[in-house]
XYZ file of C-alpha atoms in Angstrom:
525
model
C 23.379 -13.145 -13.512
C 20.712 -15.940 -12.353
C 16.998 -14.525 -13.153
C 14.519 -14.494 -10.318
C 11.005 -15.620 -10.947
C 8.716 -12.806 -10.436
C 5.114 -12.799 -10.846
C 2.788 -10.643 -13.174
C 2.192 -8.053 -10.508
C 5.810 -7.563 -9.472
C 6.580 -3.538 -9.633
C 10.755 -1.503 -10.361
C 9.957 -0.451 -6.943
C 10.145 -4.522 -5.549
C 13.419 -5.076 -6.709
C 16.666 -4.319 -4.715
C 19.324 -4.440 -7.100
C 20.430 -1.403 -9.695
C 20.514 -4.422 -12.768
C 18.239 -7.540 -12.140
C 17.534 -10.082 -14.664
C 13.977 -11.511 -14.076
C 11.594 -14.057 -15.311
C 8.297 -12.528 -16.268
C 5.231 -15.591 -16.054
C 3.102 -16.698 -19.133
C -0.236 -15.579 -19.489
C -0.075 -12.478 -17.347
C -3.491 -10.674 -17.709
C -2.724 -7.949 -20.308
C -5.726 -5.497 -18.822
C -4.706 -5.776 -15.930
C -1.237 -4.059 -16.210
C -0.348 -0.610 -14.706
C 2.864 0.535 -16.980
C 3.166 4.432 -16.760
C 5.608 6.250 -19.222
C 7.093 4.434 -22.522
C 10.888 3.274 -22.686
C 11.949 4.491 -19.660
C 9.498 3.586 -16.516
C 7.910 4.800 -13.140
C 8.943 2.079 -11.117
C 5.405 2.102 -9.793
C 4.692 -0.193 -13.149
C 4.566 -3.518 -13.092
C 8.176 -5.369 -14.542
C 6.335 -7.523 -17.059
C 3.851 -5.382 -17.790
C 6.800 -2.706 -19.409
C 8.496 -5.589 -20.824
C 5.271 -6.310 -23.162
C 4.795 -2.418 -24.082
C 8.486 -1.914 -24.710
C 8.193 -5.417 -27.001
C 11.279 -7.458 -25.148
C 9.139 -10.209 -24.458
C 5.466 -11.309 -25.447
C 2.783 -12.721 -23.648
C 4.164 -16.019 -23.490
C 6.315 -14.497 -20.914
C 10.322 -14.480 -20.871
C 13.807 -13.401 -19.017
C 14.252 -9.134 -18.595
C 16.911 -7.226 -17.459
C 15.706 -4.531 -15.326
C 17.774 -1.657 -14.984
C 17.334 1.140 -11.971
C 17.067 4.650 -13.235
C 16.370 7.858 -11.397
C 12.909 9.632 -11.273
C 11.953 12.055 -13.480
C 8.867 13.977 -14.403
C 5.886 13.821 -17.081
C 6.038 10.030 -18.065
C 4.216 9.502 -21.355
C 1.065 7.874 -22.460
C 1.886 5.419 -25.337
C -0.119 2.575 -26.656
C 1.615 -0.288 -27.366
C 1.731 -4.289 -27.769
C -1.857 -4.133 -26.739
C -0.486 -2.199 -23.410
C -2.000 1.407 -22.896
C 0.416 3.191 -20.187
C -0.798 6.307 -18.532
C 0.627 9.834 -17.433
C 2.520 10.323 -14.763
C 3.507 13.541 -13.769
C 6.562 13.176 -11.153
C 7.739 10.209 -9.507
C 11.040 9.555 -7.382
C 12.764 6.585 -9.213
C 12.280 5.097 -12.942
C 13.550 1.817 -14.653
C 14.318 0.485 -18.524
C 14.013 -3.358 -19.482
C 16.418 -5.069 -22.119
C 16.483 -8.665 -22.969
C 18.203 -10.365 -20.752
C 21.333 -11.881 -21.977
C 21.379 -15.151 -23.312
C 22.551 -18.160 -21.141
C 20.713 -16.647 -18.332
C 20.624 -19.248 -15.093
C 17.081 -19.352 -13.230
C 17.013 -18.907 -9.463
C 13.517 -20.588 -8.464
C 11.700 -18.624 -6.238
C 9.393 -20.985 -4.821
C 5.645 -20.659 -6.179
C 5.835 -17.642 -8.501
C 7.514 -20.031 -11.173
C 4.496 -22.347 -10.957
C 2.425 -19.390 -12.919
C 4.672 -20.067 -15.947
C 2.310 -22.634 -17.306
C 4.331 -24.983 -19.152
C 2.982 -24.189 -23.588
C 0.325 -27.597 -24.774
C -0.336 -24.988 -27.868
C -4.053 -24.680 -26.230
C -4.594 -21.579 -24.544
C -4.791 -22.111 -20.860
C -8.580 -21.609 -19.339
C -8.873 -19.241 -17.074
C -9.988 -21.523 -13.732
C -12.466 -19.247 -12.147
C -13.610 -20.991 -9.262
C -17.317 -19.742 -9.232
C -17.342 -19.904 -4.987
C -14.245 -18.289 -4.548
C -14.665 -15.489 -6.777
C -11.928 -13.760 -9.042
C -8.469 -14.430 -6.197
C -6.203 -12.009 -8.579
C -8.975 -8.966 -7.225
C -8.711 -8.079 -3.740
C -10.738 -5.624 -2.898
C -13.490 -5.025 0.239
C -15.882 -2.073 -1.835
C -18.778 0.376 -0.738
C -20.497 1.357 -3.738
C -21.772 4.557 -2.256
C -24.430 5.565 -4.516
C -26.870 8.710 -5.413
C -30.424 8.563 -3.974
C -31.367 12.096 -3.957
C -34.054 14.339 -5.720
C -31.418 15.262 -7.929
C -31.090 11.966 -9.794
C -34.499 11.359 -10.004
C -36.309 7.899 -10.195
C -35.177 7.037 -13.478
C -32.131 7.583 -13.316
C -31.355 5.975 -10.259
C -32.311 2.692 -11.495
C -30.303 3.213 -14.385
C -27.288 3.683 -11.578
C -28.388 0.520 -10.041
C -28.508 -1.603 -13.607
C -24.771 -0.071 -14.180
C -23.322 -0.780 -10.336
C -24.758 -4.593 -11.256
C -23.008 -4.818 -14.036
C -20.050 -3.571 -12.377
C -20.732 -6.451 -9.413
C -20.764 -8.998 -11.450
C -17.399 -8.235 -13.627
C -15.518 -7.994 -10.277
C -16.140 -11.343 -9.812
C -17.708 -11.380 -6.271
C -16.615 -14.538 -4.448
C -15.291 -16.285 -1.080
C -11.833 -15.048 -1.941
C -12.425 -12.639 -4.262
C -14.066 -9.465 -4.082
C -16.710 -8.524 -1.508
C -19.372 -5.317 -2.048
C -21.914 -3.430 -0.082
C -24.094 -0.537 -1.169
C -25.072 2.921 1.022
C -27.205 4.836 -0.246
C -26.876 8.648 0.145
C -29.426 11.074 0.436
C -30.546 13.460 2.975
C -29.235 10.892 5.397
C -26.824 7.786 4.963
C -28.401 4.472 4.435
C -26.209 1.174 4.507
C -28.101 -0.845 2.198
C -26.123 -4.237 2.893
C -22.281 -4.763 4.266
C -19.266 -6.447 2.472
C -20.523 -9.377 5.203
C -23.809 -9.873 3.674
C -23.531 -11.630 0.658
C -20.318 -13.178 -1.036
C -21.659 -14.626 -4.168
C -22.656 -12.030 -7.356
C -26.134 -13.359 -7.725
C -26.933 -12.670 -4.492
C -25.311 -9.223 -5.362
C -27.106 -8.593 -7.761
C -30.368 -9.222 -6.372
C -30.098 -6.706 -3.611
C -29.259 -4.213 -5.888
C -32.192 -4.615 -7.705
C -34.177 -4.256 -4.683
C -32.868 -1.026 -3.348
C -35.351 1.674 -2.934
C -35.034 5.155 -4.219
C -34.718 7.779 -0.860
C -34.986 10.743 -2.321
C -33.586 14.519 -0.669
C -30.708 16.521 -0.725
C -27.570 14.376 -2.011
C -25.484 14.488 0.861
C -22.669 13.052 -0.389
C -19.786 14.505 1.996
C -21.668 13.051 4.981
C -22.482 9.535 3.668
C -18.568 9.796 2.710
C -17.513 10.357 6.188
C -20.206 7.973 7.847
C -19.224 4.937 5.228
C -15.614 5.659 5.786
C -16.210 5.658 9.618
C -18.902 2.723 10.168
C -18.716 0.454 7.178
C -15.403 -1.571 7.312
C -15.489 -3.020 10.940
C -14.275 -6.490 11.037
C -18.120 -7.167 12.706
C -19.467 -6.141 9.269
C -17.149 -8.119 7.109
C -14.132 -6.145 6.590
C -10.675 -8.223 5.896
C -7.441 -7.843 7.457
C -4.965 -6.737 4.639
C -7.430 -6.260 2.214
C -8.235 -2.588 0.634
C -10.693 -0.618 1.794
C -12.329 0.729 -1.232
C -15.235 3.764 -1.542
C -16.736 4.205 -4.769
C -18.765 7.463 -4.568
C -21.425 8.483 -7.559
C -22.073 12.021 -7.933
C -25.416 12.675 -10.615
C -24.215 16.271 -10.804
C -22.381 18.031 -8.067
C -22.985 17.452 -4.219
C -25.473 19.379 -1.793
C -22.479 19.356 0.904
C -18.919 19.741 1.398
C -16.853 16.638 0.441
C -13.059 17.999 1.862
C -13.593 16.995 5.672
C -15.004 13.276 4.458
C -11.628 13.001 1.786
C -9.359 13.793 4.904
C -11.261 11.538 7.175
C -11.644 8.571 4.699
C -7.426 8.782 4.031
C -6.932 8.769 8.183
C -9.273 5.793 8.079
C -7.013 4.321 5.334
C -10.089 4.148 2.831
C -9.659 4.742 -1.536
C -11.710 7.335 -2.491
C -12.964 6.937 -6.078
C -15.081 9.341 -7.497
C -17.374 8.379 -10.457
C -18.976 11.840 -11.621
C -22.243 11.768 -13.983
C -23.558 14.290 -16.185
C -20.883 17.048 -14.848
C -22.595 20.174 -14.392
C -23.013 22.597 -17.536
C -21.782 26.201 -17.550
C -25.312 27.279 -16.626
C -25.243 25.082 -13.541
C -22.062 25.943 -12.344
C -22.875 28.964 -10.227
C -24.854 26.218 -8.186
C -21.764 24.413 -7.359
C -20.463 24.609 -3.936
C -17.464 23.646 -4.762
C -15.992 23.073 -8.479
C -13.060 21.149 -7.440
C -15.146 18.952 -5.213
C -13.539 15.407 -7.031
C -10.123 16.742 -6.264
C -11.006 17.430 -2.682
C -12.204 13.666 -2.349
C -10.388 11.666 -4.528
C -7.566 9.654 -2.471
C -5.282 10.814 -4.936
C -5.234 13.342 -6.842
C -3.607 11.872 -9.808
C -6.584 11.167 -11.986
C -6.329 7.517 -11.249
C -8.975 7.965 -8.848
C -11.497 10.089 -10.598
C -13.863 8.645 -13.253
C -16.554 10.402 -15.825
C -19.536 9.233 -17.641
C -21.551 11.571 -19.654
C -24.937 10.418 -18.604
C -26.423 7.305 -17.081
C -27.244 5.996 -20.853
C -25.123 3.458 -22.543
C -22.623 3.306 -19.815
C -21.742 -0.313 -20.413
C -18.433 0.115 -22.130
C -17.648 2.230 -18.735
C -17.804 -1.030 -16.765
C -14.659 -2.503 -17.419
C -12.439 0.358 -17.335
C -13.715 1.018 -14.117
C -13.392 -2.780 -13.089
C -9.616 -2.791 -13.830
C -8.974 0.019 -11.607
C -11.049 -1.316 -8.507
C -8.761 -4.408 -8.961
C -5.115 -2.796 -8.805
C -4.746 -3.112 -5.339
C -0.829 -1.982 -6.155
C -2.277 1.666 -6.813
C -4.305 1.875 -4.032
C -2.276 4.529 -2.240
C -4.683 5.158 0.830
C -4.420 1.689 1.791
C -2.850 1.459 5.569
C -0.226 -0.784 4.558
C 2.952 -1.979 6.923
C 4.821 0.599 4.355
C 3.186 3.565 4.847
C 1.782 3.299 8.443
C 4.638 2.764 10.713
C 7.041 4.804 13.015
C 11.225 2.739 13.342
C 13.435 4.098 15.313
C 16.686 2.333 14.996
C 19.063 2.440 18.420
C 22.666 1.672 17.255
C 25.581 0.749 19.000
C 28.445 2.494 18.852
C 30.951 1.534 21.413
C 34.741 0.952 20.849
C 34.024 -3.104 20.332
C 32.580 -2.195 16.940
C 34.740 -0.182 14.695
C 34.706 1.746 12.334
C 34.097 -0.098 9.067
C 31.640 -2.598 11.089
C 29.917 0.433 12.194
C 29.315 0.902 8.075
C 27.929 -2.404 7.615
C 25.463 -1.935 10.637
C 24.627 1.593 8.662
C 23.963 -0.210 5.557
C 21.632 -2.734 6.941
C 19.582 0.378 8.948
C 19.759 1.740 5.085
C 18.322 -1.573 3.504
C 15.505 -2.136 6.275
C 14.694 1.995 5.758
C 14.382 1.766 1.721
C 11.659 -0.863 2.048
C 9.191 1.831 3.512
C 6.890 4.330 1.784
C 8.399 7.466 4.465
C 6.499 10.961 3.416
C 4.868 13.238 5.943
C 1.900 11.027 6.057
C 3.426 7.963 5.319
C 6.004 6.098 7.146
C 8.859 8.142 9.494
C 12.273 6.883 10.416
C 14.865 8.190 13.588
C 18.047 6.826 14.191
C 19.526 7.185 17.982
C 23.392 6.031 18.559
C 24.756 5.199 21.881
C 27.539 4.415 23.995
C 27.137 5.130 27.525
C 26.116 8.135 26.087
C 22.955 8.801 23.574
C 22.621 11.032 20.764
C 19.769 11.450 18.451
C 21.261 11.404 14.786
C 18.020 12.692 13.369
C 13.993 12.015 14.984
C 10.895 11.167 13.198
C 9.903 14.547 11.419
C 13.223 16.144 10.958
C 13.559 14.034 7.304
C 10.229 13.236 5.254
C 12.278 11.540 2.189
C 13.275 8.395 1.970
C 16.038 10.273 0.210
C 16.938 12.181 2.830
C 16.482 9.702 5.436
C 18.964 7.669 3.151
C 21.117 10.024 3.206
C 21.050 11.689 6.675
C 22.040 7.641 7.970
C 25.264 7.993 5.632
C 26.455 11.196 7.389
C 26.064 9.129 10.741
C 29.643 9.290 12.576
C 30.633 6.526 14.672
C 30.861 7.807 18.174
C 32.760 5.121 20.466
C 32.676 4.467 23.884
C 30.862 2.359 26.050
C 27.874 -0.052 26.346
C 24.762 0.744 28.546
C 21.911 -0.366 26.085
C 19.192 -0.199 28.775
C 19.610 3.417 28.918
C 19.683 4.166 25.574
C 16.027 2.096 25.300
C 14.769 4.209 27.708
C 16.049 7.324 26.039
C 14.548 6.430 22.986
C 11.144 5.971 24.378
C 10.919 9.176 26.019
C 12.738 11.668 23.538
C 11.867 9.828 20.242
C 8.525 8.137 20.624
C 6.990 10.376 22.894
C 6.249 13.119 20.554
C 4.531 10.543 18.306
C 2.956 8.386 20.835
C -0.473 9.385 19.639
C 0.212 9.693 16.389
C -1.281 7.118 13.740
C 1.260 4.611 12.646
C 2.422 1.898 14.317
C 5.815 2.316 16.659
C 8.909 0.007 15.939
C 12.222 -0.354 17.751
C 15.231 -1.972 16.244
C 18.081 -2.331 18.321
C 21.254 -3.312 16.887
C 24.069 -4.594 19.495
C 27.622 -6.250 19.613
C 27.879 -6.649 23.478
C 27.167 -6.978 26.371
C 25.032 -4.053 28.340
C 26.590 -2.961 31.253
C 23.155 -1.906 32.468
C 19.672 -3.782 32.865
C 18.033 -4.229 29.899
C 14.711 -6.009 30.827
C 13.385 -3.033 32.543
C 13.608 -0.517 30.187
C 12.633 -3.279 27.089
C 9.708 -3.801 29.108
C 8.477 -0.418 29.768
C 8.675 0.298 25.561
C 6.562 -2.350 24.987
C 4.114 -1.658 27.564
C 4.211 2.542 25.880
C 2.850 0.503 22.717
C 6.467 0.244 20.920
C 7.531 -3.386 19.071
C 11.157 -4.281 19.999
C 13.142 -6.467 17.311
C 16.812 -7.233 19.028
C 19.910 -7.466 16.284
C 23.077 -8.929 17.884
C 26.062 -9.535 16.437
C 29.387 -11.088 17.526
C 29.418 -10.906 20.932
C 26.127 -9.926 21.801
C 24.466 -12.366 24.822
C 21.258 -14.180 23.903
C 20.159 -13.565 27.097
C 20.065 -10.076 26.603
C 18.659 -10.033 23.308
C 15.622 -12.061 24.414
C 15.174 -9.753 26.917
C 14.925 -6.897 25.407
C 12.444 -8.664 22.484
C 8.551 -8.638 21.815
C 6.226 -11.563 22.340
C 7.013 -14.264 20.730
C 10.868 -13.670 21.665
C 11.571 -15.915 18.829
C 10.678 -14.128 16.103
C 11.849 -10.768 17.376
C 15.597 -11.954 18.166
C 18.083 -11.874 15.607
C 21.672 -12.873 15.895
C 24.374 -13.208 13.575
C 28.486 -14.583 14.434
C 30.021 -11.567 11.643
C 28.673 -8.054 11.026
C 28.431 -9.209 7.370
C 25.776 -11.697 7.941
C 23.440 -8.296 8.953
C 22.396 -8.076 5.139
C 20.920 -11.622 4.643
C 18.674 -10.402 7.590
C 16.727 -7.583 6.174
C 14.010 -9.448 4.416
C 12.929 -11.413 7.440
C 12.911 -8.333 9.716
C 10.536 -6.257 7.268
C 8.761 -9.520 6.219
C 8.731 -9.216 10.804
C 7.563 -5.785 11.134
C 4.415 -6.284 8.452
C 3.252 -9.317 10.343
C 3.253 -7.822 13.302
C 1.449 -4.540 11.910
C -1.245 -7.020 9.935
C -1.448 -8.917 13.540
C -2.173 -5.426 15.351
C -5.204 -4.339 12.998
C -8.188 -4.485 14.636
């Protein structure tokens, strides 16, 4: 087995293969490792990461073999090999590492070998460009912080002093981290926007200068307005970069916080919430709502939730919080290309095909399919078959699994016939897209061909475009160019695919979802 090259951050989850040997980088920043469960993995933890906790390799970095498991629940909490890994209670699919076996071949993978720094016995220095800012944290964050009566003046400069300290450990910088502060009180107040400043000093300084607002802490509704008004490109927000509320309760809230959770996750904003001096059992009867972190959080997973006792001696809170902020691979309520698009897939079944190619087209609408985070309020997936004919194996909300989905395109029986493709388009668009066309995500059409249509194809291509749907064209064998660059998006290029053997499908799955993100990234405003 040759070892890939991955890099600190890689997750089970990124690999494709059931046994993988890898090559985990030197130097890989212990604290910031998410590992959940002990021996046997979520594969939501990073590869390297387990490979230090279960003691197969050190920090100087080494070859793994990473073996797929299935999920299970209640992964354990074990500190190890100066790795802590959490709870988790449930998730769908688990791995183990081993040492890989000796004699081990590496396959390069372009840059990620570079971060294997070759050993002079000195320890590397960390090269934080002071400009730039800390590169391995991307995060655009709105501290959204407590101005009401209910802190009090005191307190709330002790809140400022600790969200400084908090600045300045992110490492604020041109391509690092970016910050801006609302205040919440009886109205929202955005203090300054992720545009405003991009260097921790600077930070720093505006923090110290915020004024205390006073009134009812109206927490839900500076939620909701920060979530709706705050990350516009015009105010600094980055393309691809997560959106990120932290929200400090002194207390409880004065409002309701479960319509601002809902609307921050549509908006595609992490809700953290960072409660103070919870309320005692005396205060409690106040409360308007005692599960009001739960109802907020953007996850309810306790990854997302955060306590301090009281505003006093909070700075070993600081980087605990810090780390979290900066694992932008746990940041579930990020819009991402894998949880925010709709792909239909429009397969051909005529006679020309057969029935084992017709397998090997099913496995490659399989391998695109697996790449995507599909739940109910993630990413959905249809599949359509045609001949001159059209039937809808399955639509958008019959399966919200990728397990099902998985397995409702193995049970897919090859029809046979003949070829009118431009009909089947336009069947697609109308039965399987329009009950989603104002839906959230993103719309993608894959159509996978071996011939010639006998119907216009241009027409129908064009009017799924113009309804808002991307078109990727697969042809294989004797599929015409022509056609396939008709029925494509802008820039035809890049949306046409076209392969001599129905074998050669596989090889093209990583540049058609590598495809489908750039064109999601492109379309975000």
């Amino acid at each position: 087995l040759a070892a890939t090259a991955i890099t600190c951050f890689t997750r089970g989850l990124d690999l494709r293969k059931g046994t993988e040997d890898v090559l985990c980088p030197a130097n890989c920043p212990l604290w910031q490792f998410y590992v959940f469960g002990d021996g046997v993995y979520a594969s939501l933890s990073s590869i390297c990461g387990a490979a230090i906790h279960r003691g197969v390799i050190t920090n100087a970095g080494g070859a793994v073999r990473v073996q797929t498991l299935p999920g299970q629940e209640n992964y354990p909490a074990v500190n190890a090999n100066g790795i802590q890994s959490q709870v988790l209670s449930r998730w769908a699919s688990s791995f183990s590492v081993t040492p890989a076996t000796k004699g081990t071949a590496l396959e390069a993978v372009g840059r990620s070998v570079s971060t294997a720094r070759p050993s002079t016995g000195k320890r590397p220095k960390k090269t934080l460009d002071k400009k730039a800012g800390n590169k391995d944290c991307k995060a655009d964050i709105a501290f959204l912080i407590d101005g009401s009566y209910n802190i009090g003046q005191r307190r709330f400069n002790l809140q400022k002093n600790f969200i400084g300290k908090v600045a300045v450990m992110l490492g604020i910088g041109t391509e690092g981290p970016h910050v801006g502060v609302v205040q919440a009180s009886e109205h929202p107040k955005i203090e300054f926007y992720l545009k405003n400043f991009t260097a921790s000093k600077e930070v720093l300084f505006a923090i110290k200068e915020l004024g205390f607002r006073g009134g009812n802490s109206n927490t839900g509704k500076a939620l909701k307005h920060t979530a709706q008004k705050f990350f516009s490109l015009e105010n600094g927000a980055r393309k691809g970069i997560p959106k990120i509320i932290v929200v400090f309760v002194d207390g409880w809230p004065s409002d309701d916080l479960e319509e601002a959770g809902i609307v921050a996750r549509e908006f595609g904003v992490n809700v953290f919430i960072v409660s103070v001096a919870k309320p005692t059992t005396e205060e409690l009867g106040m409360v308007q709502d005692i599960g009001f972190v739960d109802k907020a959080v953007c996850r309810t997973n306790g990854f997302f939730s955060y306590q301090m006792p009281t505003w006093f001696g909070t700075t070993k809170y600081v980087k605990p919080l810090v780390q979290k902020l900066c694992s932008h691979e746990q940041m579930f309520c990020s819009k991402t290309c894998y949880n925010s698009i709709n792909i239909a897939f429009l397969i051909d079944g005529s006679s020309s095909v057969g029935e084992s190619n017709f397998r090997l087209m099913l496995d490659f609408v399989s391998n695109v399919a697996k790449a995507f985070e599909i739940s109910d309020i993630g990413s959905k997936v249809a599949v359509v078959q045609f001949t001159y004919d059209q039937r809808t194996e399955f639509g958008f909300t019959d399966y919200v699994t990728k397990e099902k989905v998985l397995s409702a395109i193995r049970n897919v029986r090859y029809m046979s016939g003949g070829t009118a493709t431009g009909d089947a388009i336009s069947f697609t668009t109308r039965n399987v897209f329009g009950p989603v066309k104002d839906g959230p995500n993103k719309n993608f059409l894959i159509v996978l061909t071996d011939g010639q249509s006998y119907d216009d194809v241009r027409g129908p291509a064009g009017a799924a475009q113009k309804a808002g749907i991307t078109v990727f064209s697969v042809g294989v064998a004797w599929a015409p160019l022509d056609d396939l660059k008709d029925m494509a998006s802008e820039p035809r290029e890049s949306h046409t695919f076209f392969t001599r053997e129905f074998t050669g499908l596989e090889q093209m799955v990583p540049d058609i979802i590598r495809g489908i993100c750039k064109d999601f990234l492109d379309s975000k405003q």
